[in-house]
Each structure stands twice: as C-alpha cells, then as structure tokens.
Coordinates of C-alpha atoms in Angstrom, one line a residue:
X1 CA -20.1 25.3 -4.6
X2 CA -18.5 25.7 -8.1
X3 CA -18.0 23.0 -10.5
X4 CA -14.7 24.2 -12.7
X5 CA -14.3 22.1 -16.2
X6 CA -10.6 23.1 -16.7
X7 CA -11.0 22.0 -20.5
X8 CA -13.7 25.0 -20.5
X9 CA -11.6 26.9 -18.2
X10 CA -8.3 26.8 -18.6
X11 CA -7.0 29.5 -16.5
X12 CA -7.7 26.8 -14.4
X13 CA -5.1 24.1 -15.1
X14 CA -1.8 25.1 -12.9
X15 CA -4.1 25.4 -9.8
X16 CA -5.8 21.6 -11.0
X17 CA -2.3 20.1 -12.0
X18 CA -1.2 21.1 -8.6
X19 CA -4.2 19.9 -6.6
X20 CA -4.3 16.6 -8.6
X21 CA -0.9 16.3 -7.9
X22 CA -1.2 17.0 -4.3
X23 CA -3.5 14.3 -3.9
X24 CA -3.0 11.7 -6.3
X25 CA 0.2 11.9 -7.3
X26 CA 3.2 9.9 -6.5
X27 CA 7.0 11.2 -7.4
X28 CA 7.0 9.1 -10.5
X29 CA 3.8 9.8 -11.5
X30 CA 3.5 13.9 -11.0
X31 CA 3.9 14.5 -14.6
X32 CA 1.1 11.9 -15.6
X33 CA -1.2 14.8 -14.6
X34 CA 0.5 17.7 -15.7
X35 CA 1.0 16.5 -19.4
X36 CA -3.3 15.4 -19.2
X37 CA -4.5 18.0 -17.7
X38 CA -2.0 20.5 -20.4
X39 CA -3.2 18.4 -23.3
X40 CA -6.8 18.3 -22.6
X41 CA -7.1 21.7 -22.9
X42 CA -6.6 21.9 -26.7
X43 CA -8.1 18.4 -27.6
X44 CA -11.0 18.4 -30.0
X45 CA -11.9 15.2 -28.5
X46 CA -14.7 15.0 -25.6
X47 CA -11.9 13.1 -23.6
X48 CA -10.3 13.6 -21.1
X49 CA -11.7 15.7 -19.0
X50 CA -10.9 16.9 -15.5
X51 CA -12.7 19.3 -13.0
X52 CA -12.6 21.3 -9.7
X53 CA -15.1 21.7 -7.1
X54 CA -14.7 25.1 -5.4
X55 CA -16.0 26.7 -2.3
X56 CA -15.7 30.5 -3.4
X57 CA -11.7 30.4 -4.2
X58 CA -11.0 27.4 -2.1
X59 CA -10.8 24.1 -4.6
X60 CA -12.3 21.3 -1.9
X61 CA -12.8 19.0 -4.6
X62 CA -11.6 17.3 -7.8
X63 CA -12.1 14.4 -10.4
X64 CA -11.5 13.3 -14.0
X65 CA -13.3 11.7 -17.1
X66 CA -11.1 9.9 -18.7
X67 CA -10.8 6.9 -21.6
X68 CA -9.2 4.4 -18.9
X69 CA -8.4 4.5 -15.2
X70 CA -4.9 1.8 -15.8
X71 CA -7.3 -0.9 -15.2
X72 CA -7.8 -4.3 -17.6
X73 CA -11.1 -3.4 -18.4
X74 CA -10.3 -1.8 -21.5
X75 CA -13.4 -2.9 -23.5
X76 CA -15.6 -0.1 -21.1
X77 CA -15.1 4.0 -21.2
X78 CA -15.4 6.6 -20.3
X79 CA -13.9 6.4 -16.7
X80 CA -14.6 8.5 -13.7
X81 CA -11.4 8.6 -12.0
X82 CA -9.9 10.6 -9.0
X83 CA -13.0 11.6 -7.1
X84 CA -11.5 13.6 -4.2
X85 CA -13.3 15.6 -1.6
X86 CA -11.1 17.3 1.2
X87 CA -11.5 16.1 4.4
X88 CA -13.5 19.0 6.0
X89 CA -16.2 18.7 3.1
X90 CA -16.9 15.1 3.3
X91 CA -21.0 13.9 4.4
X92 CA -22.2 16.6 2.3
X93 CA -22.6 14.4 -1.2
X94 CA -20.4 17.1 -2.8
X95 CA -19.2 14.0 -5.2
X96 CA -22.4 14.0 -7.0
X97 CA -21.6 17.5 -8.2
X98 CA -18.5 15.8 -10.0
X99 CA -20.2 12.7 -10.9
X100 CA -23.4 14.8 -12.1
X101 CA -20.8 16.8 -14.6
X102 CA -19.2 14.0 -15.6
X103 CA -22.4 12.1 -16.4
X104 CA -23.2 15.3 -18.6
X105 CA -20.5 15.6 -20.3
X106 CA -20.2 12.1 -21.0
X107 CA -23.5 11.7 -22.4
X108 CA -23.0 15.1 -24.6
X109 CA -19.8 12.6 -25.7
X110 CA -22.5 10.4 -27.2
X111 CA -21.3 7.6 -24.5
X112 CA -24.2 5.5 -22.6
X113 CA -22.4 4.5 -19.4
X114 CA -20.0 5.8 -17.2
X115 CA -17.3 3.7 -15.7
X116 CA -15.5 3.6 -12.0
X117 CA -13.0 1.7 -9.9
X118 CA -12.8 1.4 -6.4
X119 CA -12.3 0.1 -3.4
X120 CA -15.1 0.9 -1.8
X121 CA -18.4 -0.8 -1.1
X122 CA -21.4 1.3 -0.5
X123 CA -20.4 4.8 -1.4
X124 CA -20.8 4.9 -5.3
X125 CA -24.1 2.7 -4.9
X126 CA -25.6 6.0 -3.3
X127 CA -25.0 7.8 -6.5
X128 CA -26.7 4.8 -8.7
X129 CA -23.5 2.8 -9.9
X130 CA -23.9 -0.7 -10.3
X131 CA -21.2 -3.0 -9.3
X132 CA -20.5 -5.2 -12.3
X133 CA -17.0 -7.5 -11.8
X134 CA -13.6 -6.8 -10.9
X135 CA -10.7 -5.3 -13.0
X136 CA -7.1 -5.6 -12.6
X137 CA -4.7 -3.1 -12.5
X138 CA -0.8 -3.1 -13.9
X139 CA 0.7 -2.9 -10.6
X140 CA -0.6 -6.1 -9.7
X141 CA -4.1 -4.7 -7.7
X142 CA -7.5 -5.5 -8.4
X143 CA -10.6 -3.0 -8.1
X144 CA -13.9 -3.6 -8.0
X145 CA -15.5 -2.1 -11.3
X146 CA -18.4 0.1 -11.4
X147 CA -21.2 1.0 -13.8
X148 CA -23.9 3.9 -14.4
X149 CA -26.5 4.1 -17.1
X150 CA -26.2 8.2 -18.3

C-alpha cells in the first residue's frame, strides 16, 4: 500500500477530489471537496490535509485532517474526517495507515490530540481512540465524539 498526502503531492488532487466526491459527496456538497482539497494545496498552514491510500495505481482508500468535521464541538481539532476503505479492502486494518499519517502530521502541527466522529462503536477503539461525549451536527444528527492522545 501507498499512503498519498495530496498537499505533498498534488498531482494528486483531481484523482482525490473525484474519489472524495464519489464517496462522500452529496449533489450539494460536491464542491465542498473540490474547493478543500484545491486550496490545501497552497496553504502554509498544517491544515487541512487529505490523503489516498493506494494499492499500486488503484486508490482503495481515503481520509482527511481537518480543523472541524461540521460538528458542535468546536473547542477540539484537528479532526480525522472521511476514513474510507473500499469494500474489497476492508479486515485488513488499512485505516491505521490513514490514522497513522494523520497522527504524524498532526503532531508535526504542534497539536496533542486528534479528533473523530462516528457512528460506530468498536472500530476506532482498535486504533486507541477514546470515546469522550457526543457532538451535534448542523443538520440536526448527533455523533459520538472521539479522542487520541498523539
């Protein structure tokens, strides 16, 4: 596998706008991901951040690093947001590759923790998150908010 940092590699961005897009994405929201992932690119800042997961020329996988996942918890960044793994992939802990980078990078950001919501119970635990309370999002969902010491 290949981890891709698009900000480090931006021949990378159309083929990450369109597979964000592709899985992510709603109609009204395509161009949320375009105009991040474009930006990011020439942003001195450490943030945002978004990445691919390849098998040889194949992206299988993709997340982000981000300042906040549209979720109330506003007070707590950086966010790990958009952990995908295709189908075929998943049971081989190829999210800790993502999680792994993003934990780098965040820590090279001078952050201490890393942030995630989610629905789900049990998977993020595996990669040492710590459940810590419940955000709320704008659309009227909740998530269950997640924490990891970098």
């Amino acid at each position: 596998m290949k981890l891709i940092s698009v900000k480090e590699n931006p021949e990378y961005m159309n083929q990450a706008i369109s597979f964000f897009q592709n899985k992510w994405a709603s109609e009204q929201s395509m161009m949320v991901y375009e105009d991040c992932i474009i930006h990011c690119i020439s942003s001195p800042n450490p943030l945002p951040q978004w990445y691919l997961l390849m098998d040889e020329t194949t992206v299988i996988g993709c997340a982000g690093l981000i300042t906040n996942d549209f979720i109330s918890r506003m007070d707590l960044y950086p966010w790990v947001c958009a952990i995908y793994i295709e189908e075929e992939y998943r049971g081989n802990a190829y999210s800790s590759i993502l999680i792994d980078k993003a934990k780098t990078d965040a820590k090279k950001g001078g952050f201490s923790h890393l942030y995630l919501c989610t629905d789900h119970i049990g998977l993020y635990e595996k990669y040492g998150f710590d459940y810590i309370g419940t955000g709320y999002h704008p659309w009227g969902d909740q998530s269950r908010v997640y924490q990891l010491t970098v």
